[in-house]
């Protein structure tokens, strides 16, 4: 058995490659499932949010708290309760967010890069609040 590997031919494909690896790890235990992405199963939203927090922790040094995870869940599902929800691969990585020209995953990857390149010390020290809904911001 090995860790999942995604081959890319251009750096512009890197965000989708990471999304593929995350989805694969959340959705299957079968390391030999070569046709997984022909019809990827939905993932539980709670598992996916936990993995996104791990992604933040490993890439920018601090995971996400429950308020930040709730905001991400709302962005993904347009609801505030996510504990029993499921999410499709298309909704996570292929379909544009409502009224936007980008996907959820593209948006999240851009935030990770912004933190890493421009505000990492502030993020790690907890000075950046992170994800906040418009209602909470007011």
Short mmCIF file of N, CA and C in Angstrom, two decimals:
data_model
loop_
_atom_site.label_atom_id
_atom_site.label_comp_id
_atom_site.label_asym_id
_atom_site.label_seq_id
_atom_site.Cartn_x
_atom_site.Cartn_y
_atom_site.Cartn_z
N UNK A 1 0.84 -1.18 0.00
CA UNK A 1 0.00 0.00 0.00
C UNK A 1 0.89 1.24 0.00
N UNK A 2 0.40 2.30 -0.62
CA UNK A 2 1.16 3.54 -0.66
C UNK A 2 0.23 4.72 -0.48
N UNK A 3 0.81 5.87 -0.28
CA UNK A 3 0.03 7.09 -0.21
C UNK A 3 -0.44 7.44 -1.61
N UNK A 4 -1.55 8.16 -1.74
CA UNK A 4 -2.02 8.53 -3.07
C UNK A 4 -1.04 9.48 -3.76
N UNK A 5 -0.93 9.33 -5.05
CA UNK A 5 -0.04 10.16 -5.86
C UNK A 5 -0.87 10.72 -7.01
N UNK A 6 -0.70 12.00 -7.29
CA UNK A 6 -1.37 12.64 -8.41
C UNK A 6 -0.29 13.26 -9.28
N UNK A 7 -0.30 12.92 -10.55
CA UNK A 7 0.67 13.48 -11.50
C UNK A 7 0.06 14.71 -12.16
N UNK A 8 0.85 15.79 -12.21
CA UNK A 8 0.40 17.01 -12.88
C UNK A 8 1.43 17.40 -13.92
N UNK A 9 1.00 18.14 -14.93
CA UNK A 9 1.92 18.58 -15.97
C UNK A 9 2.18 20.08 -15.91
N UNK A 10 1.45 20.78 -15.03
CA UNK A 10 1.63 22.22 -14.90
C UNK A 10 1.29 22.61 -13.47
N UNK A 11 2.00 23.58 -12.93
CA UNK A 11 1.79 24.00 -11.56
C UNK A 11 0.36 24.52 -11.33
N UNK A 12 -0.30 24.95 -12.38
CA UNK A 12 -1.68 25.43 -12.24
C UNK A 12 -2.63 24.30 -11.84
N UNK A 13 -2.22 23.06 -12.01
CA UNK A 13 -3.04 21.91 -11.64
C UNK A 13 -2.85 21.49 -10.18
N UNK A 14 -1.91 22.12 -9.49
CA UNK A 14 -1.59 21.72 -8.12
C UNK A 14 -2.77 21.81 -7.15
N UNK A 15 -3.56 22.90 -7.15
CA UNK A 15 -4.70 22.93 -6.22
C UNK A 15 -5.67 21.76 -6.41
N UNK A 16 -5.99 21.43 -7.65
CA UNK A 16 -6.91 20.30 -7.89
C UNK A 16 -6.26 18.97 -7.52
N UNK A 17 -4.95 18.87 -7.66
CA UNK A 17 -4.26 17.65 -7.25
C UNK A 17 -4.38 17.46 -5.74
N UNK A 18 -4.18 18.53 -4.97
CA UNK A 18 -4.35 18.44 -3.52
C UNK A 18 -5.78 18.10 -3.15
N UNK A 19 -6.73 18.71 -3.83
CA UNK A 19 -8.14 18.40 -3.56
C UNK A 19 -8.41 16.92 -3.80
N UNK A 20 -7.85 16.36 -4.86
CA UNK A 20 -8.03 14.94 -5.17
C UNK A 20 -7.49 14.06 -4.06
N UNK A 21 -6.31 14.39 -3.58
CA UNK A 21 -5.71 13.59 -2.51
C UNK A 21 -6.54 13.67 -1.23
N UNK A 22 -6.97 14.86 -0.89
CA UNK A 22 -7.80 15.02 0.31
C UNK A 22 -9.09 14.23 0.18
N UNK A 23 -9.76 14.36 -0.96
CA UNK A 23 -11.03 13.65 -1.17
C UNK A 23 -10.83 12.14 -1.11
N UNK A 24 -9.79 11.65 -1.74
CA UNK A 24 -9.49 10.22 -1.75
C UNK A 24 -9.28 9.72 -0.32
N UNK A 25 -8.48 10.46 0.46
CA UNK A 25 -8.20 10.04 1.83
C UNK A 25 -9.43 10.05 2.72
N UNK A 26 -10.33 10.98 2.49
CA UNK A 26 -11.55 11.07 3.30
C UNK A 26 -12.56 10.01 2.89
N UNK A 27 -12.58 9.62 1.62
CA UNK A 27 -13.68 8.83 1.08
C UNK A 27 -13.43 7.34 0.91
N UNK A 28 -12.19 6.87 1.00
CA UNK A 28 -11.97 5.44 0.77
C UNK A 28 -10.80 4.92 1.60
N UNK A 29 -10.87 3.65 1.92
CA UNK A 29 -9.76 2.95 2.57
C UNK A 29 -9.07 2.01 1.59
N UNK A 30 -9.59 1.92 0.39
CA UNK A 30 -9.08 1.00 -0.62
C UNK A 30 -7.98 1.67 -1.44
N UNK A 31 -6.73 1.39 -1.09
CA UNK A 31 -5.61 2.04 -1.78
C UNK A 31 -5.45 1.55 -3.22
N UNK A 32 -6.14 0.50 -3.60
CA UNK A 32 -6.03 -0.03 -4.96
C UNK A 32 -7.20 0.38 -5.85
N UNK A 33 -8.06 1.27 -5.38
CA UNK A 33 -9.25 1.67 -6.12
C UNK A 33 -8.88 2.63 -7.25
N UNK A 34 -8.52 2.09 -8.39
CA UNK A 34 -8.02 2.88 -9.51
C UNK A 34 -9.11 3.64 -10.26
N UNK A 35 -10.36 3.27 -10.06
CA UNK A 35 -11.45 3.96 -10.77
C UNK A 35 -12.23 4.88 -9.82
N UNK A 36 -11.64 5.22 -8.72
CA UNK A 36 -12.30 6.01 -7.69
C UNK A 36 -12.94 7.28 -8.25
N UNK A 37 -12.21 8.02 -9.08
CA UNK A 37 -12.72 9.30 -9.56
C UNK A 37 -13.64 9.19 -10.78
N UNK A 38 -13.92 7.97 -11.24
CA UNK A 38 -14.96 7.83 -12.26
C UNK A 38 -16.33 8.17 -11.67
N UNK A 39 -16.51 7.84 -10.40
CA UNK A 39 -17.75 8.15 -9.69
C UNK A 39 -17.43 8.31 -8.20
N UNK A 40 -16.80 9.42 -7.82
CA UNK A 40 -16.38 9.56 -6.42
C UNK A 40 -17.56 9.63 -5.47
N UNK A 41 -17.49 8.90 -4.36
CA UNK A 41 -18.58 8.92 -3.40
C UNK A 41 -18.61 10.24 -2.64
N UNK A 42 -19.76 10.59 -2.08
CA UNK A 42 -19.80 11.80 -1.24
C UNK A 42 -19.00 11.57 0.04
N UNK A 43 -18.55 12.65 0.63
CA UNK A 43 -17.83 12.58 1.90
C UNK A 43 -18.70 13.24 2.97
N UNK A 44 -18.53 12.80 4.20
CA UNK A 44 -19.25 13.49 5.26
C UNK A 44 -18.62 14.85 5.47
N UNK A 45 -19.45 15.82 5.67
CA UNK A 45 -18.97 17.18 5.82
C UNK A 45 -18.12 17.32 7.07
N UNK A 46 -18.49 16.63 8.15
CA UNK A 46 -17.71 16.73 9.38
C UNK A 46 -16.29 16.19 9.18
N UNK A 47 -16.14 15.08 8.44
CA UNK A 47 -14.80 14.55 8.14
C UNK A 47 -14.02 15.53 7.28
N UNK A 48 -14.65 16.07 6.29
CA UNK A 48 -13.99 16.99 5.37
C UNK A 48 -13.53 18.25 6.10
N UNK A 49 -14.34 18.77 6.99
CA UNK A 49 -13.96 19.95 7.75
C UNK A 49 -12.77 19.65 8.67
N UNK A 50 -12.76 18.47 9.25
CA UNK A 50 -11.63 18.07 10.09
C UNK A 50 -10.35 18.02 9.26
N UNK A 51 -10.43 17.47 8.06
CA UNK A 51 -9.26 17.40 7.19
C UNK A 51 -8.81 18.79 6.76
N UNK A 52 -9.77 19.69 6.50
CA UNK A 52 -9.39 21.07 6.13
C UNK A 52 -8.66 21.74 7.29
N UNK A 53 -9.09 21.48 8.52
CA UNK A 53 -8.40 22.04 9.67
C UNK A 53 -6.98 21.48 9.76
N UNK A 54 -6.82 20.18 9.50
CA UNK A 54 -5.48 19.58 9.47
C UNK A 54 -4.62 20.22 8.39
N UNK A 55 -5.23 20.50 7.24
CA UNK A 55 -4.51 21.13 6.13
C UNK A 55 -3.98 22.50 6.59
N UNK A 56 -4.80 23.26 7.27
CA UNK A 56 -4.36 24.55 7.79
C UNK A 56 -3.25 24.36 8.82
N UNK A 57 -3.43 23.41 9.70
CA UNK A 57 -2.43 23.17 10.73
C UNK A 57 -1.08 22.79 10.13
N UNK A 58 -1.08 21.92 9.14
CA UNK A 58 0.19 21.48 8.56
C UNK A 58 0.80 22.51 7.62
N UNK A 59 -0.01 23.29 6.93
CA UNK A 59 0.53 24.23 5.93
C UNK A 59 0.84 25.60 6.52
N UNK A 60 0.01 26.08 7.45
CA UNK A 60 0.22 27.43 7.98
C UNK A 60 0.32 27.46 9.51
N UNK A 61 0.48 26.31 10.14
CA UNK A 61 0.84 26.27 11.54
C UNK A 61 -0.27 26.40 12.57
N UNK A 62 -1.51 26.56 12.14
CA UNK A 62 -2.62 26.65 13.09
C UNK A 62 -3.87 26.12 12.42
N UNK A 63 -4.55 25.22 13.10
CA UNK A 63 -5.80 24.67 12.58
C UNK A 63 -6.94 25.66 12.73
N UNK A 64 -8.13 25.19 12.43
CA UNK A 64 -9.32 26.04 12.45
C UNK A 64 -10.16 25.74 13.68
N UNK A 65 -10.74 26.77 14.27
CA UNK A 65 -11.60 26.57 15.44
C UNK A 65 -13.04 26.29 14.98
N UNK A 66 -13.93 26.05 15.93
CA UNK A 66 -15.30 25.67 15.57
C UNK A 66 -16.04 26.79 14.83
N UNK A 67 -15.82 28.05 15.19
CA UNK A 67 -16.47 29.15 14.47
C UNK A 67 -16.02 29.20 13.01
N UNK A 68 -14.73 29.03 12.80
CA UNK A 68 -14.19 29.05 11.44
C UNK A 68 -14.72 27.87 10.63
N UNK A 69 -14.79 26.70 11.26
CA UNK A 69 -15.32 25.52 10.58
C UNK A 69 -16.80 25.69 10.26
N UNK A 70 -17.55 26.30 11.16
CA UNK A 70 -18.97 26.56 10.89
C UNK A 70 -19.14 27.48 9.69
N UNK A 71 -18.30 28.49 9.58
CA UNK A 71 -18.40 29.41 8.45
C UNK A 71 -18.09 28.67 7.14
N UNK A 72 -17.06 27.80 7.16
CA UNK A 72 -16.75 27.02 5.96
C UNK A 72 -17.91 26.09 5.60
N UNK A 73 -18.51 25.49 6.62
CA UNK A 73 -19.66 24.61 6.37
C UNK A 73 -20.80 25.39 5.73
N UNK A 74 -21.05 26.60 6.23
CA UNK A 74 -22.11 27.43 5.65
C UNK A 74 -21.79 27.78 4.20
N UNK A 75 -20.54 28.06 3.92
CA UNK A 75 -20.14 28.40 2.56
C UNK A 75 -20.35 27.20 1.62
N UNK A 76 -20.09 26.01 2.14
CA UNK A 76 -20.24 24.80 1.33
C UNK A 76 -21.69 24.34 1.18
N UNK A 77 -22.48 24.52 2.21
CA UNK A 77 -23.81 23.91 2.21
C UNK A 77 -24.96 24.90 2.30
N UNK A 78 -24.67 26.14 2.56
CA UNK A 78 -25.68 27.18 2.76
C UNK A 78 -26.61 26.80 3.92
N UNK A 79 -26.03 26.15 4.94
CA UNK A 79 -26.75 25.88 6.18
C UNK A 79 -25.77 25.98 7.33
N UNK A 80 -26.29 26.19 8.52
CA UNK A 80 -25.39 26.35 9.66
C UNK A 80 -25.14 25.04 10.40
N UNK A 81 -25.93 24.02 10.18
CA UNK A 81 -25.72 22.73 10.83
C UNK A 81 -25.14 21.75 9.83
N UNK A 82 -23.95 21.24 10.11
CA UNK A 82 -23.28 20.39 9.13
C UNK A 82 -22.94 19.01 9.64
N UNK A 83 -23.25 18.67 10.88
CA UNK A 83 -22.74 17.44 11.48
C UNK A 83 -23.13 16.18 10.72
N UNK A 84 -24.32 16.12 10.14
CA UNK A 84 -24.75 14.91 9.45
C UNK A 84 -24.75 15.04 7.94
N UNK A 85 -24.31 16.17 7.42
CA UNK A 85 -24.37 16.42 5.99
C UNK A 85 -23.32 15.68 5.20
N UNK A 86 -23.58 15.53 3.92
CA UNK A 86 -22.63 14.96 2.98
C UNK A 86 -22.36 15.97 1.89
N UNK A 87 -21.21 15.85 1.29
CA UNK A 87 -20.80 16.78 0.26
C UNK A 87 -20.29 15.98 -0.94
N UNK A 88 -20.62 16.44 -2.12
CA UNK A 88 -20.14 15.76 -3.32
C UNK A 88 -18.80 16.34 -3.75
N UNK A 89 -18.06 15.54 -4.51
CA UNK A 89 -16.78 15.96 -5.08
C UNK A 89 -16.99 17.20 -5.95
N UNK A 90 -18.06 17.20 -6.72
CA UNK A 90 -18.33 18.33 -7.62
C UNK A 90 -18.53 19.62 -6.81
N UNK A 91 -19.28 19.55 -5.73
CA UNK A 91 -19.54 20.74 -4.91
C UNK A 91 -18.25 21.24 -4.25
N UNK A 92 -17.38 20.33 -3.89
CA UNK A 92 -16.13 20.67 -3.21
C UNK A 92 -15.11 21.29 -4.16
N UNK A 93 -15.03 20.75 -5.37
CA UNK A 93 -13.88 21.09 -6.21
C UNK A 93 -14.20 21.46 -7.65
N UNK A 94 -15.40 21.22 -8.13
CA UNK A 94 -15.70 21.43 -9.55
C UNK A 94 -16.68 22.57 -9.81
N UNK A 95 -17.72 22.68 -9.00
CA UNK A 95 -18.76 23.69 -9.23
C UNK A 95 -18.37 25.02 -8.61
N UNK A 96 -18.67 26.10 -9.32
CA UNK A 96 -18.40 27.43 -8.79
C UNK A 96 -19.30 27.73 -7.60
N UNK A 97 -18.79 28.49 -6.67
CA UNK A 97 -19.61 28.97 -5.57
C UNK A 97 -20.71 29.86 -6.12
N UNK A 98 -21.87 29.93 -5.47
CA UNK A 98 -22.96 30.76 -5.99
C UNK A 98 -22.53 32.22 -6.20
N UNK A 99 -22.73 32.70 -7.42
CA UNK A 99 -22.41 34.07 -7.75
C UNK A 99 -20.93 34.36 -7.93
N UNK A 100 -20.09 33.31 -7.94
CA UNK A 100 -18.64 33.50 -8.06
C UNK A 100 -18.12 32.78 -9.30
N UNK A 101 -16.89 33.10 -9.68
CA UNK A 101 -16.28 32.47 -10.85
C UNK A 101 -15.20 31.47 -10.45
N UNK A 102 -15.29 30.94 -9.22
CA UNK A 102 -14.30 30.00 -8.73
C UNK A 102 -14.98 28.98 -7.82
N UNK A 103 -14.27 27.88 -7.58
CA UNK A 103 -14.79 26.81 -6.74
C UNK A 103 -14.44 27.05 -5.27
N UNK A 104 -15.07 26.28 -4.40
CA UNK A 104 -14.75 26.37 -2.98
C UNK A 104 -13.27 26.05 -2.75
N UNK A 105 -12.79 24.98 -3.37
CA UNK A 105 -11.41 24.57 -3.14
C UNK A 105 -10.42 25.61 -3.66
N UNK A 106 -10.68 26.21 -4.81
CA UNK A 106 -9.81 27.27 -5.34
C UNK A 106 -9.76 28.44 -4.35
N UNK A 107 -10.90 28.80 -3.81
CA UNK A 107 -10.99 29.88 -2.82
C UNK A 107 -10.18 29.53 -1.58
N UNK A 108 -10.34 28.31 -1.06
CA UNK A 108 -9.64 27.90 0.15
C UNK A 108 -8.13 27.84 -0.06
N UNK A 109 -7.69 27.31 -1.18
CA UNK A 109 -6.26 27.25 -1.50
C UNK A 109 -5.66 28.65 -1.60
N UNK A 110 -6.40 29.59 -2.17
CA UNK A 110 -5.92 30.97 -2.27
C UNK A 110 -5.74 31.58 -0.88
N UNK A 111 -6.64 31.24 0.04
CA UNK A 111 -6.52 31.74 1.42
C UNK A 111 -5.29 31.14 2.09
N UNK A 112 -5.07 29.85 1.91
CA UNK A 112 -3.88 29.22 2.47
C UNK A 112 -2.61 29.90 1.95
N UNK A 113 -2.55 30.15 0.65
CA UNK A 113 -1.39 30.81 0.06
C UNK A 113 -1.22 32.24 0.59
N UNK A 114 -2.32 32.97 0.71
CA UNK A 114 -2.27 34.33 1.24
C UNK A 114 -1.69 34.33 2.66
N UNK A 115 -2.17 33.43 3.50
CA UNK A 115 -1.67 33.35 4.87
C UNK A 115 -0.19 33.03 4.86
N UNK A 116 0.20 32.00 4.11
CA UNK A 116 1.59 31.54 4.09
C UNK A 116 2.54 32.64 3.61
N UNK A 117 2.15 33.36 2.57
CA UNK A 117 3.05 34.33 1.95
C UNK A 117 3.05 35.70 2.62
N UNK A 118 1.95 36.09 3.27
CA UNK A 118 1.84 37.48 3.70
C UNK A 118 1.57 37.71 5.18
N UNK A 119 0.90 36.79 5.85
CA UNK A 119 0.52 37.07 7.24
C UNK A 119 0.78 35.89 8.18
N UNK A 120 1.70 35.02 7.83
CA UNK A 120 1.93 33.80 8.60
C UNK A 120 2.18 34.05 10.09
N UNK A 121 3.09 34.95 10.47
CA UNK A 121 3.31 35.15 11.92
C UNK A 121 2.05 35.62 12.65
N UNK A 122 1.29 36.49 12.01
CA UNK A 122 0.04 36.97 12.62
C UNK A 122 -0.97 35.83 12.76
N UNK A 123 -1.04 34.96 11.76
CA UNK A 123 -1.95 33.81 11.80
C UNK A 123 -1.56 32.86 12.93
N UNK A 124 -0.29 32.50 12.99
CA UNK A 124 0.18 31.54 13.99
C UNK A 124 -0.05 32.07 15.41
N UNK A 125 0.18 33.37 15.61
CA UNK A 125 0.00 33.96 16.94
C UNK A 125 -1.46 34.21 17.30
N UNK A 126 -2.38 33.94 16.37
CA UNK A 126 -3.80 34.08 16.66
C UNK A 126 -4.36 35.48 16.52
N UNK A 127 -3.61 36.38 15.88
CA UNK A 127 -4.10 37.75 15.70
C UNK A 127 -5.09 37.88 14.54
N UNK A 128 -5.13 36.89 13.68
CA UNK A 128 -6.06 36.90 12.56
C UNK A 128 -7.26 36.05 12.95
N UNK A 129 -8.43 36.63 12.88
CA UNK A 129 -9.64 35.93 13.29
C UNK A 129 -9.95 34.77 12.35
N UNK A 130 -9.68 34.93 11.09
CA UNK A 130 -9.93 33.85 10.14
C UNK A 130 -11.25 34.02 9.43
N UNK A 131 -11.98 32.95 9.27
CA UNK A 131 -13.23 32.95 8.53
C UNK A 131 -14.37 33.45 9.40
N UNK A 132 -15.06 34.46 8.92
CA UNK A 132 -16.16 35.04 9.66
C UNK A 132 -17.30 35.29 8.69
N UNK A 133 -18.49 34.92 9.08
CA UNK A 133 -19.65 35.20 8.23
C UNK A 133 -19.92 36.69 8.21
N UNK A 134 -20.64 37.16 7.19
CA UNK A 134 -20.97 38.58 7.10
C UNK A 134 -21.77 39.03 8.31
N UNK A 135 -22.66 38.17 8.79
CA UNK A 135 -23.48 38.52 9.95
C UNK A 135 -22.63 38.70 11.20
N UNK A 136 -21.67 37.82 11.41
CA UNK A 136 -20.83 37.90 12.61
C UNK A 136 -19.86 39.08 12.52
N UNK A 137 -19.43 39.40 11.32
CA UNK A 137 -18.50 40.52 11.11
C UNK A 137 -19.14 41.83 11.54
N UNK A 138 -20.43 41.98 11.33
CA UNK A 138 -21.12 43.21 11.69
C UNK A 138 -21.26 43.28 13.18
#
